[in-house]
Each structure stands twice: as structure tokens, then as C-alpha cells.
Amino acid sequence: MIKLDDAYDENNIFAKILRGEMPNITLYEDDKTLAFMDIMPQAVGHCLVIPKEPAVTFLDLSEDGAAAVMATAKKVAAAVVQAMDAPGFMMAQLNSSAAGQTVPHYHMHILPRHDGLELEFHARKPENMAVLNETAEKIRAHL
Ligand code: AMP
């Protein structure tokens, strides 16, 4: 259960990714943010942007961290749209279990959308790594 007033858990999965203790398929990285493929994508090209600072929800994020996430999301979303030839895209982020948040480190979802194509269920089905790597390669080509 993730609550709005929770202290930051240094052992959450994205903290481990940031420390290099867990693998990830990186799309983009700078001194304040990391963008990588979501391993249980709701659409082909679904990826995440996270701040490097410890923050559970949007309310914990510094203004500087929030600005950095948005700047990276803008770059990555443009690349996702081009790579997936998407006529639209969604950006979403959930704050607390009550809102459906499952990983207690702030993250922005970027999801390409196509007319008539429904999203897969949230955080339900792991995608094959070869498929994720292939999609990542296409996105990186536009970054
Ligand atoms: P949320 O429910 O908004 O907290 O979203 C968490 C997202 O992280 C879900 O879309 C999961 O599929 C995704 N996710 C969980 N573990 C990993 C991981 N190790 N690498 C990449 N994405 C992950």
C-alpha cells in the first residue's frame, strides 16, 4: 500500500535501477532523469521517465525535479510518437495506491495511442525482452 505521506523506500525497484542494481532498457539519461522501457507495457512503446531524486509522489518532487521530468518526457514522447508512428499519445502518473500507483518512486508513463487500439491492463503482462529491446532501438533512433 503506497500512501501520500509515506517515507521514501530506498529499496523500491526504481531506486535499485537508479543504483545499477537492477537492469533496465534505457532510452535516455541525464543528470536528473532516466527514461526506460516499461517491462509490462500497456501499448507497444510504453516507457517511463523517472527523476533521480528520491520522491514517492508528485507532492514529494522538487520543482527542479518536476521540471527535469517534464523536459525529458517532452524529448522522449516526441521520439516515441515518431518511432511508433502514433497519431496520439498519453502521459499519466499515479499518486498512491488509492490512485493505482504500484512502484513507490515517482514516474511519468508515456503511452503511444492509435485509433481503436485499446490499452493492455496496467502492470499485468511482462513483455519478451527481445521485443522490448527492438522497440527501444526504434525509439532511440529518434532521440
Ligand atoms: P505505476 O502502477 O503507475 O506505479 O506503474 C509502475 C509501472 O512500472 C508499471 O507500468 C509496471 O509495468 C512498471 N514496472 C514495474 N517493474 C518494472 C521494471 N523492473 N522495469 C520497468 N518497468 C517496470
PDB file of C-alpha atoms and ligand atoms in Angstrom:
ATOM      1  CA  MET A   1       0.000   0.000   0.000  1.00  0.00           C
ATOM      2  CA  ILE A   2       1.529   3.330  -1.069  1.00  0.00           C
ATOM      3  CA  LYS A   3       0.212   6.301   0.895  1.00  0.00           C
ATOM      4  CA  LEU A   4       0.624  10.024   0.200  1.00  0.00           C
ATOM      5  CA  ASP A   5       2.642  10.576   3.390  1.00  0.00           C
ATOM      6  CA  ASP A   6       4.920   7.515   3.005  1.00  0.00           C
ATOM      7  CA  ALA A   7       8.650   7.943   3.571  1.00  0.00           C
ATOM      8  CA  TYR A   8      10.802   7.090   0.554  1.00  0.00           C
ATOM      9  CA  ASP A   9      11.756   3.379   0.415  1.00  0.00           C
ATOM     10  CA  GLU A  10      15.379   3.133  -0.772  1.00  0.00           C
ATOM     11  CA  ASN A  11      14.761  -0.494  -1.807  1.00  0.00           C
ATOM     12  CA  ASN A  12      11.978   0.119  -4.307  1.00  0.00           C
ATOM     13  CA  ILE A  13      12.596  -1.307  -7.772  1.00  0.00           C
ATOM     14  CA  PHE A  14      13.264   2.049  -9.469  1.00  0.00           C
ATOM     15  CA  ALA A  15      15.750   3.067  -6.741  1.00  0.00           C
ATOM     16  CA  LYS A  16      17.561  -0.214  -7.497  1.00  0.00           C
ATOM     17  CA  ILE A  17      17.517   0.588 -11.211  1.00  0.00           C
ATOM     18  CA  LEU A  18      18.989   4.044 -10.485  1.00  0.00           C
ATOM     19  CA  ARG A  19      21.771   2.450  -8.382  1.00  0.00           C
ATOM     20  CA  GLY A  20      22.509  -0.050 -11.167  1.00  0.00           C
ATOM     21  CA  GLU A  21      21.404  -2.996  -9.006  1.00  0.00           C
ATOM     22  CA  MET A  22      18.588  -3.958 -11.421  1.00  0.00           C
ATOM     23  CA  PRO A  23      18.757  -3.980 -15.225  1.00  0.00           C
ATOM     24  CA  ASN A  24      16.675  -1.669 -17.382  1.00  0.00           C
ATOM     25  CA  ILE A  25      16.315  -0.884 -21.073  1.00  0.00           C
ATOM     26  CA  THR A  26      17.464   2.727 -21.111  1.00  0.00           C
ATOM     27  CA  LEU A  27      16.194   5.184 -23.703  1.00  0.00           C
ATOM     28  CA  TYR A  28      17.657   8.411 -22.346  1.00  0.00           C
ATOM     29  CA  GLU A  29      19.583   9.581 -19.287  1.00  0.00           C
ATOM     30  CA  ASP A  30      20.835  12.908 -17.972  1.00  0.00           C
ATOM     31  CA  ASP A  31      21.997  14.141 -14.569  1.00  0.00           C
ATOM     32  CA  LYS A  32      18.441  14.479 -13.198  1.00  0.00           C
ATOM     33  CA  THR A  33      16.314  11.888 -15.030  1.00  0.00           C
ATOM     34  CA  LEU A  34      16.231   8.405 -16.565  1.00  0.00           C
ATOM     35  CA  ALA A  35      13.837   7.144 -19.251  1.00  0.00           C
ATOM     36  CA  PHE A  36      13.436   3.404 -19.848  1.00  0.00           C
ATOM     37  CA  MET A  37      11.055   0.813 -21.272  1.00  0.00           C
ATOM     38  CA  ASP A  38       8.141  -0.372 -19.141  1.00  0.00           C
ATOM     39  CA  ILE A  39       8.543  -4.161 -18.899  1.00  0.00           C
ATOM     40  CA  MET A  40       4.763  -4.744 -18.714  1.00  0.00           C
ATOM     41  CA  PRO A  41       3.715  -2.369 -21.481  1.00  0.00           C
ATOM     42  CA  GLN A  42       0.122  -1.315 -21.973  1.00  0.00           C
ATOM     43  CA  ALA A  43       0.977  -0.401 -25.583  1.00  0.00           C
ATOM     44  CA  VAL A  44       3.977  -1.026 -27.830  1.00  0.00           C
ATOM     45  CA  GLY A  45       6.402   1.802 -26.994  1.00  0.00           C
ATOM     46  CA  HIS A  46       5.155   2.324 -23.393  1.00  0.00           C
ATOM     47  CA  CYS A  47       8.000   3.849 -21.399  1.00  0.00           C
ATOM     48  CA  LEU A  48       8.654   5.647 -18.132  1.00  0.00           C
ATOM     49  CA  VAL A  49      10.510   8.795 -17.092  1.00  0.00           C
ATOM     50  CA  ILE A  50      11.788   8.980 -13.514  1.00  0.00           C
ATOM     51  CA  PRO A  51      13.636  11.647 -11.540  1.00  0.00           C
ATOM     52  CA  LYS A  52      16.953  10.691  -9.958  1.00  0.00           C
ATOM     53  CA  GLU A  53      15.935  12.413  -6.726  1.00  0.00           C
ATOM     54  CA  PRO A  54      14.033  10.276  -4.190  1.00  0.00           C
ATOM     55  CA  ALA A  55      10.304  11.083  -4.394  1.00  0.00           C
ATOM     56  CA  VAL A  56       7.289   8.828  -3.929  1.00  0.00           C
ATOM     57  CA  THR A  57       4.589  11.017  -5.488  1.00  0.00           C
ATOM     58  CA  PHE A  58       4.282  14.315  -7.329  1.00  0.00           C
ATOM     59  CA  LEU A  59       3.881  16.049  -3.960  1.00  0.00           C
ATOM     60  CA  ASP A  60       7.378  14.901  -2.905  1.00  0.00           C
ATOM     61  CA  LEU A  61       9.084  16.002  -6.103  1.00  0.00           C
ATOM     62  CA  SER A  62      11.091  19.255  -6.015  1.00  0.00           C
ATOM     63  CA  GLU A  63      10.135  21.916  -8.568  1.00  0.00           C
ATOM     64  CA  ASP A  64      13.519  21.392 -10.190  1.00  0.00           C
ATOM     65  CA  GLY A  65      12.916  17.612 -10.342  1.00  0.00           C
ATOM     66  CA  ALA A  66       9.425  18.121 -11.781  1.00  0.00           C
ATOM     67  CA  ALA A  67      10.797  20.456 -14.457  1.00  0.00           C
ATOM     68  CA  ALA A  68      13.517  17.939 -15.330  1.00  0.00           C
ATOM     69  CA  VAL A  69      10.977  15.099 -15.664  1.00  0.00           C
ATOM     70  CA  MET A  70       8.808  17.227 -17.960  1.00  0.00           C
ATOM     71  CA  ALA A  71      11.779  18.231 -20.114  1.00  0.00           C
ATOM     72  CA  THR A  72      12.800  14.580 -20.541  1.00  0.00           C
ATOM     73  CA  ALA A  73       9.186  13.485 -21.101  1.00  0.00           C
ATOM     74  CA  LYS A  74       8.927  16.039 -23.925  1.00  0.00           C
ATOM     75  CA  LYS A  75      12.047  14.655 -25.651  1.00  0.00           C
ATOM     76  CA  VAL A  76      11.084  11.012 -25.162  1.00  0.00           C
ATOM     77  CA  ALA A  77       7.402  11.467 -26.105  1.00  0.00           C
ATOM     78  CA  ALA A  78       8.434  13.099 -29.386  1.00  0.00           C
ATOM     79  CA  ALA A  79      10.705  10.132 -30.132  1.00  0.00           C
ATOM     80  CA  VAL A  80       8.019   7.583 -29.165  1.00  0.00           C
ATOM     81  CA  VAL A  81       5.456   9.267 -31.426  1.00  0.00           C
ATOM     82  CA  GLN A  82       7.853   9.182 -34.374  1.00  0.00           C
ATOM     83  CA  ALA A  83       9.135   5.655 -33.740  1.00  0.00           C
ATOM     84  CA  MET A  84       5.653   4.163 -33.266  1.00  0.00           C
ATOM     85  CA  ASP A  85       4.111   6.333 -35.982  1.00  0.00           C
ATOM     86  CA  ALA A  86       1.489   7.258 -33.375  1.00  0.00           C
ATOM     87  CA  PRO A  87      -1.291   9.754 -34.129  1.00  0.00           C
ATOM     88  CA  GLY A  88      -1.578  10.403 -30.388  1.00  0.00           C
ATOM     89  CA  PHE A  89      -0.045   9.633 -27.027  1.00  0.00           C
ATOM     90  CA  MET A  90      -0.927   9.632 -23.342  1.00  0.00           C
ATOM     91  CA  MET A  91       1.112  10.845 -20.399  1.00  0.00           C
ATOM     92  CA  ALA A  92      -0.046   9.641 -16.990  1.00  0.00           C
ATOM     93  CA  GLN A  93       1.235   9.300 -13.479  1.00  0.00           C
ATOM     94  CA  LEU A  94      -0.444   7.799 -10.440  1.00  0.00           C
ATOM     95  CA  ASN A  95      -0.032   9.046  -6.867  1.00  0.00           C
ATOM     96  CA  SER A  96      -0.592   6.466  -4.066  1.00  0.00           C
ATOM     97  CA  SER A  97      -2.205   3.031  -4.095  1.00  0.00           C
ATOM     98  CA  ALA A  98      -5.595   4.721  -3.979  1.00  0.00           C
ATOM     99  CA  ALA A  99      -4.784   6.055  -7.460  1.00  0.00           C
ATOM    100  CA  GLY A 100      -3.271   2.749  -8.652  1.00  0.00           C
ATOM    101  CA  GLN A 101       0.449   3.511  -8.092  1.00  0.00           C
ATOM    102  CA  THR A 102       2.418   0.265  -7.722  1.00  0.00           C
ATOM    103  CA  VAL A 103       6.045   1.442  -7.585  1.00  0.00           C
ATOM    104  CA  PRO A 104       6.826   3.985  -4.820  1.00  0.00           C
ATOM    105  CA  HIS A 105       9.236   6.139  -6.851  1.00  0.00           C
ATOM    106  CA  TYR A 106       7.656   8.939  -8.891  1.00  0.00           C
ATOM    107  CA  HIS A 107       7.316   8.102 -12.614  1.00  0.00           C
ATOM    108  CA  MET A 108       5.636   9.528 -15.674  1.00  0.00           C
ATOM    109  CA  HIS A 109       4.164   6.989 -18.122  1.00  0.00           C
ATOM    110  CA  ILE A 110       4.381   7.747 -21.858  1.00  0.00           C
ATOM    111  CA  LEU A 111       1.986   5.652 -23.961  1.00  0.00           C
ATOM    112  CA  PRO A 112       1.611   5.933 -27.730  1.00  0.00           C
ATOM    113  CA  ARG A 113      -2.056   5.683 -28.800  1.00  0.00           C
ATOM    114  CA  HIS A 114      -3.634   4.608 -32.061  1.00  0.00           C
ATOM    115  CA  ASP A 115      -7.297   4.974 -33.024  1.00  0.00           C
ATOM    116  CA  GLY A 116      -9.328   1.944 -31.975  1.00  0.00           C
ATOM    117  CA  LEU A 117      -6.412   0.232 -30.196  1.00  0.00           C
ATOM    118  CA  GLU A 118      -7.254  -0.375 -26.528  1.00  0.00           C
ATOM    119  CA  LEU A 119      -4.552  -0.331 -23.841  1.00  0.00           C
ATOM    120  CA  GLU A 120      -3.456  -3.593 -22.196  1.00  0.00           C
ATOM    121  CA  PHE A 121      -4.137  -3.957 -18.456  1.00  0.00           C
ATOM    122  CA  HIS A 122      -1.920  -1.937 -16.103  1.00  0.00           C
ATOM    123  CA  ALA A 123       1.294  -3.717 -14.939  1.00  0.00           C
ATOM    124  CA  ARG A 124      -0.117  -7.154 -15.801  1.00  0.00           C
ATOM    125  CA  LYS A 125       1.800  -8.949 -18.580  1.00  0.00           C
ATOM    126  CA  PRO A 126       5.631  -8.931 -18.896  1.00  0.00           C
ATOM    127  CA  GLU A 127       6.797  -8.427 -22.487  1.00  0.00           C
ATOM    128  CA  ASN A 128       9.526 -10.511 -24.097  1.00  0.00           C
ATOM    129  CA  MET A 129      12.926  -8.782 -23.643  1.00  0.00           C
ATOM    130  CA  ALA A 130      13.865  -9.166 -27.322  1.00  0.00           C
ATOM    131  CA  VAL A 131      10.654  -7.372 -28.318  1.00  0.00           C
ATOM    132  CA  LEU A 132      11.278  -4.591 -25.766  1.00  0.00           C
ATOM    133  CA  ASN A 133      14.863  -4.158 -26.993  1.00  0.00           C
ATOM    134  CA  GLU A 134      13.704  -3.943 -30.584  1.00  0.00           C
ATOM    135  CA  THR A 135      11.130  -1.257 -29.709  1.00  0.00           C
ATOM    136  CA  ALA A 136      13.715   0.638 -27.637  1.00  0.00           C
ATOM    137  CA  GLU A 137      16.098   0.629 -30.595  1.00  0.00           C
ATOM    138  CA  LYS A 138      13.418   2.258 -32.765  1.00  0.00           C
ATOM    139  CA  ILE A 139      12.729   4.951 -30.124  1.00  0.00           C
ATOM    140  CA  ARG A 140      16.444   5.663 -29.545  1.00  0.00           C
ATOM    141  CA  ALA A 141      16.844   6.288 -33.273  1.00  0.00           C
ATOM    142  CA  HIS A 142      14.709   9.420 -32.791  1.00  0.00           C
ATOM    143  CA  LEU A 143      16.451  10.746 -29.689  1.00  0.00           C
TER     144      LEU A 143
HETATM  145  P1  AMP B   1       2.503   2.541 -11.502  1.00  0.00           P
HETATM  146  O1  AMP B   1       1.490   1.494 -11.249  1.00  0.00           O
HETATM  147  O2  AMP B   1       1.989   3.822 -12.045  1.00  0.00           O
HETATM  148  O3  AMP B   1       3.309   2.705 -10.244  1.00  0.00           O
HETATM  149  O4  AMP B   1       3.431   1.981 -12.644  1.00  0.00           O
HETATM  150  C1  AMP B   1       4.517   1.174 -12.428  1.00  0.00           C
HETATM  151  C2  AMP B   1       4.955   0.715 -13.794  1.00  0.00           C
HETATM  152  O5  AMP B   1       6.238   0.184 -13.670  1.00  0.00           O
HETATM  153  C3  AMP B   1       4.048  -0.354 -14.394  1.00  0.00           C
HETATM  154  O6  AMP B   1       3.603   0.069 -15.673  1.00  0.00           O
HETATM  155  C4  AMP B   1       4.964  -1.572 -14.476  1.00  0.00           C
HETATM  156  O7  AMP B   1       4.718  -2.342 -15.617  1.00  0.00           O
HETATM  157  C5  AMP B   1       6.337  -0.947 -14.494  1.00  0.00           C
HETATM  158  N1  AMP B   1       7.435  -1.729 -13.960  1.00  0.00           N
HETATM  159  C6  AMP B   1       7.459  -2.475 -12.834  1.00  0.00           C
HETATM  160  N2  AMP B   1       8.685  -3.003 -12.649  1.00  0.00           N
HETATM  161  C7  AMP B   1       9.455  -2.565 -13.666  1.00  0.00           C
HETATM  162  C8  AMP B   1      10.820  -2.759 -14.046  1.00  0.00           C
HETATM  163  N3  AMP B   1      11.658  -3.516 -13.318  1.00  0.00           N
HETATM  164  N4  AMP B   1      11.276  -2.156 -15.178  1.00  0.00           N
HETATM  165  C9  AMP B   1      10.447  -1.395 -15.933  1.00  0.00           C
HETATM  166  N5  AMP B   1       9.150  -1.181 -15.630  1.00  0.00           N
HETATM  167  C10 AMP B   1       8.659  -1.754 -14.528  1.00  0.00           C
END
